[in-house]
Short mmCIF file of C-alpha atoms in Angstrom, two decimals:
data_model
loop_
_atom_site.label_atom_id
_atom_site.label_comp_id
_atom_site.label_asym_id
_atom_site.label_seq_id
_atom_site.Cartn_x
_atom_site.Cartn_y
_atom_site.Cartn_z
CA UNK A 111 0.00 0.00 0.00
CA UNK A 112 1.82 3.38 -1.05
CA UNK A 113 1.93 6.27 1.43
CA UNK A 114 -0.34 9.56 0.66
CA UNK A 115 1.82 12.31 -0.64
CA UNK A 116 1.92 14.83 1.62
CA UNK A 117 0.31 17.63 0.68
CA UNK A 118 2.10 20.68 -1.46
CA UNK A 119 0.00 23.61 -1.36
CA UNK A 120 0.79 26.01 1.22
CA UNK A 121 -1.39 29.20 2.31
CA UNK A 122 0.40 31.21 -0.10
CA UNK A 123 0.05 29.47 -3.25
CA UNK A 124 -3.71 29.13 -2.27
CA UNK A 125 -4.23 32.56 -2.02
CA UNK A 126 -2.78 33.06 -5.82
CA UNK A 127 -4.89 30.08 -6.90
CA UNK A 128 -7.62 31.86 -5.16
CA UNK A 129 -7.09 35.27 -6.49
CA UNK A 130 -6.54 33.53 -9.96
CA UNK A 131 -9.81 31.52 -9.93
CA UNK A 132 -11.57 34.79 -8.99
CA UNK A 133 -9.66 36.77 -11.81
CA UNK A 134 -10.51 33.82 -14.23
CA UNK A 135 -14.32 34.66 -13.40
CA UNK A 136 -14.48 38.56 -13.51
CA UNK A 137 -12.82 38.22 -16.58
CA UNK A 138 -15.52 36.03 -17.79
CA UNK A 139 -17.98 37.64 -16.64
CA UNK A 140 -16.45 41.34 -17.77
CA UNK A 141 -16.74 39.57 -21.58
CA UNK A 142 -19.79 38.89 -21.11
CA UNK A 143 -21.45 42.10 -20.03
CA UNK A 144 -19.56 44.14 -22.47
CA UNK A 145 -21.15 41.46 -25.03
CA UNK A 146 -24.47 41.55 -23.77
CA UNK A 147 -24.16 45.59 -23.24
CA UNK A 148 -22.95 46.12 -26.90
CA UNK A 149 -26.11 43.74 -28.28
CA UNK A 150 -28.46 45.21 -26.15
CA UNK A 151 -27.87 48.62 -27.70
CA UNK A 152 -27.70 47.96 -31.16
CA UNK A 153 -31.58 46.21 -30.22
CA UNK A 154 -32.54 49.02 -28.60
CA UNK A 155 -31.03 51.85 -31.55
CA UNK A 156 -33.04 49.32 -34.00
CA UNK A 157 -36.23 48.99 -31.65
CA UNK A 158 -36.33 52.94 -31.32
CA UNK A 159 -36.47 53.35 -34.82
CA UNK A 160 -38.55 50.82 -36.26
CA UNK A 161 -41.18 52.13 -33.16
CA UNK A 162 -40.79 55.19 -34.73
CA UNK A 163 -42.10 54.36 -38.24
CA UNK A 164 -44.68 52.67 -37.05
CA UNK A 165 -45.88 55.55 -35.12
CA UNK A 166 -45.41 57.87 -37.80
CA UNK A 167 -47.85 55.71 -40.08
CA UNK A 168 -51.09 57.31 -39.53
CA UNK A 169 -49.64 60.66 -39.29
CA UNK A 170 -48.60 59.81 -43.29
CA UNK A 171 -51.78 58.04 -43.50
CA UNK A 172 -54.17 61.18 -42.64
CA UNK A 173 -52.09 63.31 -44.92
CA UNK A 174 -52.56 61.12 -48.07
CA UNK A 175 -56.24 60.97 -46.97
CA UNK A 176 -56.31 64.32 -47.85
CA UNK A 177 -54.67 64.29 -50.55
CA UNK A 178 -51.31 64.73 -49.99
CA UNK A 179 -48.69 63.79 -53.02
CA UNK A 180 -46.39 60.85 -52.56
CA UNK A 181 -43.86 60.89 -51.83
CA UNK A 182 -44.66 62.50 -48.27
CA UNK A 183 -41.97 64.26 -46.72
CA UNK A 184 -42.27 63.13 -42.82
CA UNK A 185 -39.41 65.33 -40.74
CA UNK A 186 -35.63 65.11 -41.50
CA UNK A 187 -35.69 61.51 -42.25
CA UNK A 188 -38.78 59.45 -43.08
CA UNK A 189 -40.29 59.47 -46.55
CA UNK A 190 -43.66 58.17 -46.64
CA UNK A 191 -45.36 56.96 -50.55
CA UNK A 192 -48.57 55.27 -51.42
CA UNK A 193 -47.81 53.20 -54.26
CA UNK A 194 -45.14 51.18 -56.07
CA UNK A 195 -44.66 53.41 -59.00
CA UNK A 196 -43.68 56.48 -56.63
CA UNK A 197 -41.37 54.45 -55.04
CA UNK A 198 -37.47 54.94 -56.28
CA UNK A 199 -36.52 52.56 -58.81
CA UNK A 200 -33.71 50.97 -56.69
CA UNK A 201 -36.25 50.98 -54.08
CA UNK A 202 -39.87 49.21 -55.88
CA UNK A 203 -38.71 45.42 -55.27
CA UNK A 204 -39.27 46.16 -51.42
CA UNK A 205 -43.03 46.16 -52.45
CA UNK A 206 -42.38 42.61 -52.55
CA UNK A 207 -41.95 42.48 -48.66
CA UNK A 208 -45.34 42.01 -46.50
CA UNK A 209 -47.85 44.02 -45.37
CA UNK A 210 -46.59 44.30 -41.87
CA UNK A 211 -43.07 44.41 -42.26
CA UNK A 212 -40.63 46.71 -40.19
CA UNK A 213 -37.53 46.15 -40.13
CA UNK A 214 -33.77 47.18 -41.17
CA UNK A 215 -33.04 45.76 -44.25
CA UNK A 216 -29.30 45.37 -44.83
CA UNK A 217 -29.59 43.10 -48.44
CA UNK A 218 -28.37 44.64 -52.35
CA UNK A 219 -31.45 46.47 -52.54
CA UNK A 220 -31.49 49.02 -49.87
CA UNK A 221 -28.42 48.98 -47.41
CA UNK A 222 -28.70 50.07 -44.19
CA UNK A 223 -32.69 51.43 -44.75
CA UNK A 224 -35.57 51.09 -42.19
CA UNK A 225 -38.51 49.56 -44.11
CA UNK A 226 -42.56 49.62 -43.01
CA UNK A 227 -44.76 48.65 -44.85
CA UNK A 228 -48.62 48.67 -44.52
CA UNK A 229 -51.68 49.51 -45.98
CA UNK A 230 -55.20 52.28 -45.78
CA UNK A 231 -58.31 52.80 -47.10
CA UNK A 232 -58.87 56.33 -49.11
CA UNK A 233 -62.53 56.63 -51.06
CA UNK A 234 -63.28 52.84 -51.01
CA UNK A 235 -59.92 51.93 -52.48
CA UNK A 236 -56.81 50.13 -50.88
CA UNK A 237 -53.79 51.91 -51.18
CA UNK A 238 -50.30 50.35 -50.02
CA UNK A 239 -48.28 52.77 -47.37
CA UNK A 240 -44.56 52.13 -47.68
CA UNK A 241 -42.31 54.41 -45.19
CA UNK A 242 -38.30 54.58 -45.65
CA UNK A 243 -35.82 56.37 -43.26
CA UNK A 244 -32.10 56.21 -44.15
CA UNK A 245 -30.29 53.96 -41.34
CA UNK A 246 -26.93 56.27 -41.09
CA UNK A 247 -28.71 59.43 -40.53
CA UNK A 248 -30.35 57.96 -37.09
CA UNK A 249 -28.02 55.24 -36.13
CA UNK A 250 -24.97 55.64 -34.42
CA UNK A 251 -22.16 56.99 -36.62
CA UNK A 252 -18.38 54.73 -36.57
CA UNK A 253 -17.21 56.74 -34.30
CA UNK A 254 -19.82 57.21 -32.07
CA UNK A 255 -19.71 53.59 -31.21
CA UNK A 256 -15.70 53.65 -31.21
CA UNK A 257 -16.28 56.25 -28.41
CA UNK A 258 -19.44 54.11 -26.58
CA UNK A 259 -17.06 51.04 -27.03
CA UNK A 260 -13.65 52.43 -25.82
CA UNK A 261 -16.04 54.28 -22.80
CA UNK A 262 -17.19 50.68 -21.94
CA UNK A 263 -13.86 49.21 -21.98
CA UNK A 264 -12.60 51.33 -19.46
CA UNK A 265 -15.11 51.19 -17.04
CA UNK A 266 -15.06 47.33 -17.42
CA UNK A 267 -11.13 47.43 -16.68
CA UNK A 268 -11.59 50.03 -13.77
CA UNK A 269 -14.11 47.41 -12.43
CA UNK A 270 -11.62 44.39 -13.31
CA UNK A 271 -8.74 46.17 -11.21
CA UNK A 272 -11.43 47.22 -8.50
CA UNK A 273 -12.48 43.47 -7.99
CA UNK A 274 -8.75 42.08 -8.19
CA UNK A 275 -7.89 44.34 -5.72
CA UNK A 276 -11.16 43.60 -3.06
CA UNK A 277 -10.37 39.71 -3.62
CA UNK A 278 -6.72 40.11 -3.19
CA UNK A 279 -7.05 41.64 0.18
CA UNK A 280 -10.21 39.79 0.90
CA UNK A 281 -7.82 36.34 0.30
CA UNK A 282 -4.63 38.00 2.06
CA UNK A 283 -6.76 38.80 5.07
CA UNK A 284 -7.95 35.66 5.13
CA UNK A 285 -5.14 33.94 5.05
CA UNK A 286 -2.62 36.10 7.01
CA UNK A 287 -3.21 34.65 10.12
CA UNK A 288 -2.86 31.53 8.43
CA UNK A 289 0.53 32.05 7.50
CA UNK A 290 1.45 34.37 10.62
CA UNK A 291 0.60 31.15 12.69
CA UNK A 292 2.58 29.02 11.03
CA UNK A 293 5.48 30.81 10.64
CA UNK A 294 5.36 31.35 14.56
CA UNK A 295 4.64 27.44 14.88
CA UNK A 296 8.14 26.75 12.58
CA UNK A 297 9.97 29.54 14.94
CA UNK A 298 12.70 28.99 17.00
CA UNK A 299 11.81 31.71 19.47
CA UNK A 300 9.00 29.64 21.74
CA UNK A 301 8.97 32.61 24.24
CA UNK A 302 7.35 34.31 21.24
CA UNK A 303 3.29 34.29 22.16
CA UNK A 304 1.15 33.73 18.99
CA UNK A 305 -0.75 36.12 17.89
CA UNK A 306 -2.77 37.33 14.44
CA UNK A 307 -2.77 41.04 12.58
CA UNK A 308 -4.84 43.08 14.07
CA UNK A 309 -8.83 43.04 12.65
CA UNK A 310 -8.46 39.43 11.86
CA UNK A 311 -12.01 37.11 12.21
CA UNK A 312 -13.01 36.02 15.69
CA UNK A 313 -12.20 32.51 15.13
CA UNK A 314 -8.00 33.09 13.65
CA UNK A 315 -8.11 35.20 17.16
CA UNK A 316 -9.68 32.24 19.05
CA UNK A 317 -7.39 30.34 17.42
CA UNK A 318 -4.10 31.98 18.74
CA UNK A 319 -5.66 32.45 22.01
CA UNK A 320 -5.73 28.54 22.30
CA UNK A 321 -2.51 28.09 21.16
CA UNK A 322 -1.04 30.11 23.83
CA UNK A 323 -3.09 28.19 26.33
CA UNK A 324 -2.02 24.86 24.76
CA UNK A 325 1.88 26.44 24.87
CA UNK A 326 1.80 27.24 28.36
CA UNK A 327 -0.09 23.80 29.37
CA UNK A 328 2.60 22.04 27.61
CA UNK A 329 5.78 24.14 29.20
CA UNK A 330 4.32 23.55 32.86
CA UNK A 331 3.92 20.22 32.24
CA UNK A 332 7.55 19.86 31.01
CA UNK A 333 9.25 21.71 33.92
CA UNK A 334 6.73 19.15 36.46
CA UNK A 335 8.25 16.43 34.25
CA UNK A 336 11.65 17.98 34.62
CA UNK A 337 11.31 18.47 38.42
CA UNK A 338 9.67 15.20 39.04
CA UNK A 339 12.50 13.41 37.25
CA UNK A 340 15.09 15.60 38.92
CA UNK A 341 13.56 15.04 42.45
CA UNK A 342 13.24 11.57 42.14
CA UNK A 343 16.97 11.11 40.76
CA UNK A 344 17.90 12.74 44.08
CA UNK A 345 15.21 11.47 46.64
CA UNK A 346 15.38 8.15 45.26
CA UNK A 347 19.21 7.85 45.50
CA UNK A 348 19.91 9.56 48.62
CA UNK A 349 17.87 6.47 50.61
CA UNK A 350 20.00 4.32 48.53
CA UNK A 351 23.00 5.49 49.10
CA UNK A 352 21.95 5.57 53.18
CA UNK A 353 21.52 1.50 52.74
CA UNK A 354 23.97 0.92 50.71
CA UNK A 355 26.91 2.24 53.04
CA UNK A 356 25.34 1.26 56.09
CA UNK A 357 25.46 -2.57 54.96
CA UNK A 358 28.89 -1.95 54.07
CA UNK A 359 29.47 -0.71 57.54
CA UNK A 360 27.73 -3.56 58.87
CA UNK A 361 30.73 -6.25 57.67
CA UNK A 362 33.09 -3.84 59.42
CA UNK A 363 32.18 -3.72 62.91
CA UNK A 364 30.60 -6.32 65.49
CA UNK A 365 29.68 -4.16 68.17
CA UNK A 366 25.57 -4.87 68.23
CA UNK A 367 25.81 -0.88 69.46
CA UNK A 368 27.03 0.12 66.46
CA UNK A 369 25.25 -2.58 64.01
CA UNK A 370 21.95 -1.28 65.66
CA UNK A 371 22.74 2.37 64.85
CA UNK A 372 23.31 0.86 61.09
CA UNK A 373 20.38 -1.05 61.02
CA UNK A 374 18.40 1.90 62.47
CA UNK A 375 20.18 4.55 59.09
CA UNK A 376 18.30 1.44 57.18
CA UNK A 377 15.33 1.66 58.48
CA UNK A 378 15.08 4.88 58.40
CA UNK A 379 16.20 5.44 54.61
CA UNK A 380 14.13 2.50 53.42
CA UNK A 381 10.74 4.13 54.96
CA UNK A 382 11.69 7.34 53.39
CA UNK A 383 12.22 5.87 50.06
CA UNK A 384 8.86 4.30 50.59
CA UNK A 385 7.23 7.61 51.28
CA UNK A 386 8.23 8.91 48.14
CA UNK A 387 7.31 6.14 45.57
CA UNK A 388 3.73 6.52 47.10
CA UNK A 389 3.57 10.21 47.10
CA UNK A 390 5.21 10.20 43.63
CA UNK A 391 2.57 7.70 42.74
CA UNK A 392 -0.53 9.13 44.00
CA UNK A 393 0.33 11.68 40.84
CA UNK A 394 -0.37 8.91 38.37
CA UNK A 395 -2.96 6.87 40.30
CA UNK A 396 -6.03 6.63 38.80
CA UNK A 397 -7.93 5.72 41.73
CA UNK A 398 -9.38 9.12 41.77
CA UNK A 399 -12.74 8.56 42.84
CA UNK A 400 -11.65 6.12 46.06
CA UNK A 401 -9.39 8.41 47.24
CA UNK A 402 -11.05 11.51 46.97
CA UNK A 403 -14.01 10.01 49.12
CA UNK A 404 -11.87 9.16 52.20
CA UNK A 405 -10.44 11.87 54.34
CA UNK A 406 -8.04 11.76 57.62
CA UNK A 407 -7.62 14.23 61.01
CA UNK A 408 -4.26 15.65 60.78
CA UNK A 409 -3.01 15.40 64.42
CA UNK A 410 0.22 17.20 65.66
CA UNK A 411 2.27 14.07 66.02
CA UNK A 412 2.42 13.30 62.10
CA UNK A 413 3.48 17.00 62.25
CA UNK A 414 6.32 16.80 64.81
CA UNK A 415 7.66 13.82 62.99
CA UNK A 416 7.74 15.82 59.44
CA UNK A 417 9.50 19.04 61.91
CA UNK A 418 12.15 16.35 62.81
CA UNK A 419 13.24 15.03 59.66
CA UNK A 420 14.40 18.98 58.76
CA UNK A 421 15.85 19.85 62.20
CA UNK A 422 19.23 19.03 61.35
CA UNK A 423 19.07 21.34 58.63
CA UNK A 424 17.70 24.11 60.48
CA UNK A 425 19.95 23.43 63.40
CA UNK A 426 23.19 23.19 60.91
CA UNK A 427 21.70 26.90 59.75
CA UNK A 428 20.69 27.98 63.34
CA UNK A 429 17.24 28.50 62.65
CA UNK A 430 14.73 27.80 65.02
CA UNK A 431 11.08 26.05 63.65
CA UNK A 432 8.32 26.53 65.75
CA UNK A 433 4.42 24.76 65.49
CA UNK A 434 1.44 26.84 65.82
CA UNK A 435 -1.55 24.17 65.98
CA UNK A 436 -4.50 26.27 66.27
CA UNK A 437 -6.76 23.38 64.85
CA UNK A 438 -6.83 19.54 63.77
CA UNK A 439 -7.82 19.70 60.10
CA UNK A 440 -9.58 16.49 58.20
CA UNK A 441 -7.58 16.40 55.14
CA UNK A 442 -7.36 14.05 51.97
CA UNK A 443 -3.66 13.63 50.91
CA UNK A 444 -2.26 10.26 52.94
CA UNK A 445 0.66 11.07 54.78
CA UNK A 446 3.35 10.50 52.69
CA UNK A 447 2.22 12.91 50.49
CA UNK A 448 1.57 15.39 52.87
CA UNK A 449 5.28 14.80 54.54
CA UNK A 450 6.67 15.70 51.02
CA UNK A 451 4.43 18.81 50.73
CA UNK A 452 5.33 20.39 53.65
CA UNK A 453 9.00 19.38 53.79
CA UNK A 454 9.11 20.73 50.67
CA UNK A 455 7.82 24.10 51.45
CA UNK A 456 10.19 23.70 54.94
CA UNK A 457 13.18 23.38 52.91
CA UNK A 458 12.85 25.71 50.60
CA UNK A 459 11.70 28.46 53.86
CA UNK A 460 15.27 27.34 55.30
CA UNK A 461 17.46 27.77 52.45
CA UNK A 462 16.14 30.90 52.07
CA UNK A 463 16.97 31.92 55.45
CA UNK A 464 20.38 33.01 57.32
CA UNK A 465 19.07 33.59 60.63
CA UNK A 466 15.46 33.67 62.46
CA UNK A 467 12.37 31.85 62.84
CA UNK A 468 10.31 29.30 60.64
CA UNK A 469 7.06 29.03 61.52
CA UNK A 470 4.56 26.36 60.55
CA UNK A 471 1.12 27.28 61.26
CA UNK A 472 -1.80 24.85 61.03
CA UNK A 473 -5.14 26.07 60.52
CA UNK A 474 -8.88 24.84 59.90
CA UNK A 475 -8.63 25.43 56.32
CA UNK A 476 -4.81 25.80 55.44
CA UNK A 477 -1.14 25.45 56.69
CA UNK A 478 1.35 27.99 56.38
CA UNK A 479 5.09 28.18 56.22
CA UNK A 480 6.09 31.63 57.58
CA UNK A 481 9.90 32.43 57.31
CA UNK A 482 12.47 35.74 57.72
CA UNK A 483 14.68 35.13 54.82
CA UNK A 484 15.02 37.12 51.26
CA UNK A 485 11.53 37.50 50.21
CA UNK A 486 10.59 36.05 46.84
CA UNK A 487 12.41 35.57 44.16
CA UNK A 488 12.00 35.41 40.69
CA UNK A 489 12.52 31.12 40.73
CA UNK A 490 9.72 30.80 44.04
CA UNK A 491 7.71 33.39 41.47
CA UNK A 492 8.04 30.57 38.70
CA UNK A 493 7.33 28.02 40.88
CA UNK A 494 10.33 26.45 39.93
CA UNK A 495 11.73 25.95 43.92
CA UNK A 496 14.08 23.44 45.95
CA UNK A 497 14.23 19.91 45.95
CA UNK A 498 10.75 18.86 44.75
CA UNK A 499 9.55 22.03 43.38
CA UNK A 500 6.77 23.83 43.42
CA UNK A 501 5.69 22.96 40.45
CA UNK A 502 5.46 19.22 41.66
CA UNK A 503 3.49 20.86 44.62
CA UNK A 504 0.95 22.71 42.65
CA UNK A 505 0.78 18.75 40.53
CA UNK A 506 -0.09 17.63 43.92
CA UNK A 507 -2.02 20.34 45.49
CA UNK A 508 -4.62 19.75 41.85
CA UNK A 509 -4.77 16.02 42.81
CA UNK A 510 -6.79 16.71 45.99
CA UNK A 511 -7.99 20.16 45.40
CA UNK A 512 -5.61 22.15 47.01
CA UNK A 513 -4.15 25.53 46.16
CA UNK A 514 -0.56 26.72 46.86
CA UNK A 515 0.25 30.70 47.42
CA UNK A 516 3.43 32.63 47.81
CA UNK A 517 3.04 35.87 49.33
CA UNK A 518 5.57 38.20 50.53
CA UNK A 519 5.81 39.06 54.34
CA UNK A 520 4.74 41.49 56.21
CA UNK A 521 8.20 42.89 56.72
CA UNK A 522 10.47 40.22 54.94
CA UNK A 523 10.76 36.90 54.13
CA UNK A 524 7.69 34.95 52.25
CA UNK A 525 4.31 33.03 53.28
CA UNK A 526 3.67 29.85 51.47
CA UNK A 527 0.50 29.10 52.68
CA UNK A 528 -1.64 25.67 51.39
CA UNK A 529 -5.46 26.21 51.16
CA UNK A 530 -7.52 23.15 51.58
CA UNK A 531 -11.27 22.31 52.10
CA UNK A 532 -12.71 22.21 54.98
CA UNK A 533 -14.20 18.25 54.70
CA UNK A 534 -16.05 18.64 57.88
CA UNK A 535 -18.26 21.95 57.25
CA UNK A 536 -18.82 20.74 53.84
CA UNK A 537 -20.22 17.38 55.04
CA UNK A 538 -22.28 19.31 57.58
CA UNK A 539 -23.98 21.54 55.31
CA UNK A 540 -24.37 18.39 52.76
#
């Protein structure tokens, strides 16, 4: 089976096809207009004058009724006679025509002459009526038409050029954005936002609107796939390393002091590594509906044992962390996942620090991390923090409806500050 060719029209060589088809068309119809224009007035020169003659008959009529001589004289240009014989010689075989006729006649016998030819009654006795006019004196001279024909021309071409030019910007409006869009797809420069000329339809605005959405979707989602592989590089290692020496260490020494301390590092760095494979893995779970159902009282010992695991940190610093439990929250996110949100936030709050406080504050509705260091920066701004990252927390924060904040304090330092439902009030007003 042969592969489709991919396609080779672009945007631009549709718009010349377009403008060509279009061009192809007015042309066409420009012919056909002039054609139609140019018959309809030589029918309507002929129709006025043949109307004419016929009108004129029973003017001629009443004047040979009283007794007029033939041939009659009718204005500038009609000649009016009653019978063959007063007709001009080169003229008489147009008695030959029938009664009724009017017409041009353009034969041998009378070129270019407007013919009628009828009959009357005058004293019992039926008389034929035969009226000429000479074409040339009431047609349209050569030049006259070389004048009505050239006139036509150019308004036809001044309409051609007119219409070109509408469908050419018509089709180069149209597809603009096309091409603008693509040309900022093909880019190099991603920072580059998408965007279409100004006045361009709803929809080609829509359009770039959505790709800008899509953009930024897709970048946040790369620097949480980024952090997420970075973090779990390091958190995953770290543990491994841990267990790794300490079983080493364990062939070196006898002492059931010191292999208990070993075994203890072991412990330890396998139930960390634990904790983050399942918070890790509640990101891809699809279990949504279980786990969004059951809920859990944060108490302050889960919280004291999270404080620990960054005291030596704080201590190595000389920072003190103190716990402000003002309430006992039911929350969603299992402990492990909660241990990495908050130590998260805690490390970030003490590398950001020299000296001071860091205070965690749990609330009814949210916990905050309250610290005296620099203040935001333009990385917390991104999201794009220590360790984890808070990109990785926001990932989380969406899995159980959370929302994460960075504000700056009152005097320095920064407030990251986790905003949960409250599960209790909303099952009491339920």
């Amino acid at each position: 089976m042969k592969a489709p060719k991919p396609p080779s029209s672009t945007a631009q060589s549709l718009t010349k096809k377009l403008s060509l088809y279009f061009n192809a068309i007015a042309l066409l119809i420009g012919i056909l207009v002039f054609a139609l224009s140019q018959a309809g007035l030589y029918w309507l020169e002929d129709e006025i004058n043949k109307r004419n003659l016929q009108q004129t008959a029973d003017f001629a009529v009443d004047q040979f009724q009283q007794g007029a001589n033939s041939p009659l004289i009718i204005g500038p240009n009609i000649l009016a006679y009653d019978s063959v014989q007063a007709l001009p010689k080169q003229f008489q075989p147009l008695s030959q025509y029938p009664i009724g006729y009017n017409d041009e006649i353009t034969d041998d016998i009378a070129h270019d002459l407007f013919f009628y030819h009828s009959s009357f009654e005058i004293q019992g006795e039926t008389k034929p009526l035969y009226l000429t006019m000479a074409a040339e004196k009431v047609e349209l001279s050569p030049d006259e038409w070389r004048y009505i024909n050239f006139a036509s021309l150019a308004i036809m071409i001044l309409l051609y050029l007119a219409f070109d030019f509408a469908i050419s910007k018509l089709s180069k409006r149209l597809v603009q954005p096309v091409n603008q869009l693509s040309q900022q797809l093909k880019s190099a420069h991603r920072e580059t936002s998408f965007s279409v000329p100004e006045g361009s339809a709803l929809e080609f605005t829509e359009l770039s609107n959505s790709l800008n959405k899509y953009r930024n979707q897709n970048e946040i989602l790369i620097k949480q796939e980024q952090s997420f592989a970075k973090y779990a590089s390091h958190e995953l290692r770290t543990p491994l390393t841990v267990i790794l020496g300490a079983t080493k260490l364990l062939d070196k020494s006898t002492e059931p002091e010191f292999q208990l301390r070993q075994r203890a590092r072991i412990t330890k760095a396998a139930t960390d590594m634990q904790h983050t494979i399942e918070a890790l893995l509640s990101l891809v779970k699809q279990e949504q509906t279980r786990e969004s159902s059951t809920c859990r009282k944060l108490v302050e010992k889960e919280i004291k044992q999270i404080l620990d695991e960054v005291s030596p940190l704080a201590k190595y610093k000389h920072l003190k962390v103190e716990l402000k439990i003002f309430a006992e929250p039911d929350i969603q996110p299992s402990p492990p996942v909660l241990r990495m949100l908050l130590i998260n936030l805690l490390q970030n709050a003490i590398n950001a620090s020299d000296s001071g406080i860091i205070t965690l504050e749990v609330c009814q509705s949210c916990i905050k991390v309250v610290d005296q260091g620099h203040g935001l920066n333009d990385s917390q701004q991104n999201k794009d923090g220590h360790g984890l990252g808070l990109l990785i927390v926001d990932a989380l924060c969406d899995r159980y409806g959370w929302q994460l904040m960075l504000t700056s304090g009152e005097e320095s330092g920064c407030i990251a500050k986790l905003t949960f439902p409250n599960i209790g009030e909303t099952r009491a007003s339920d």
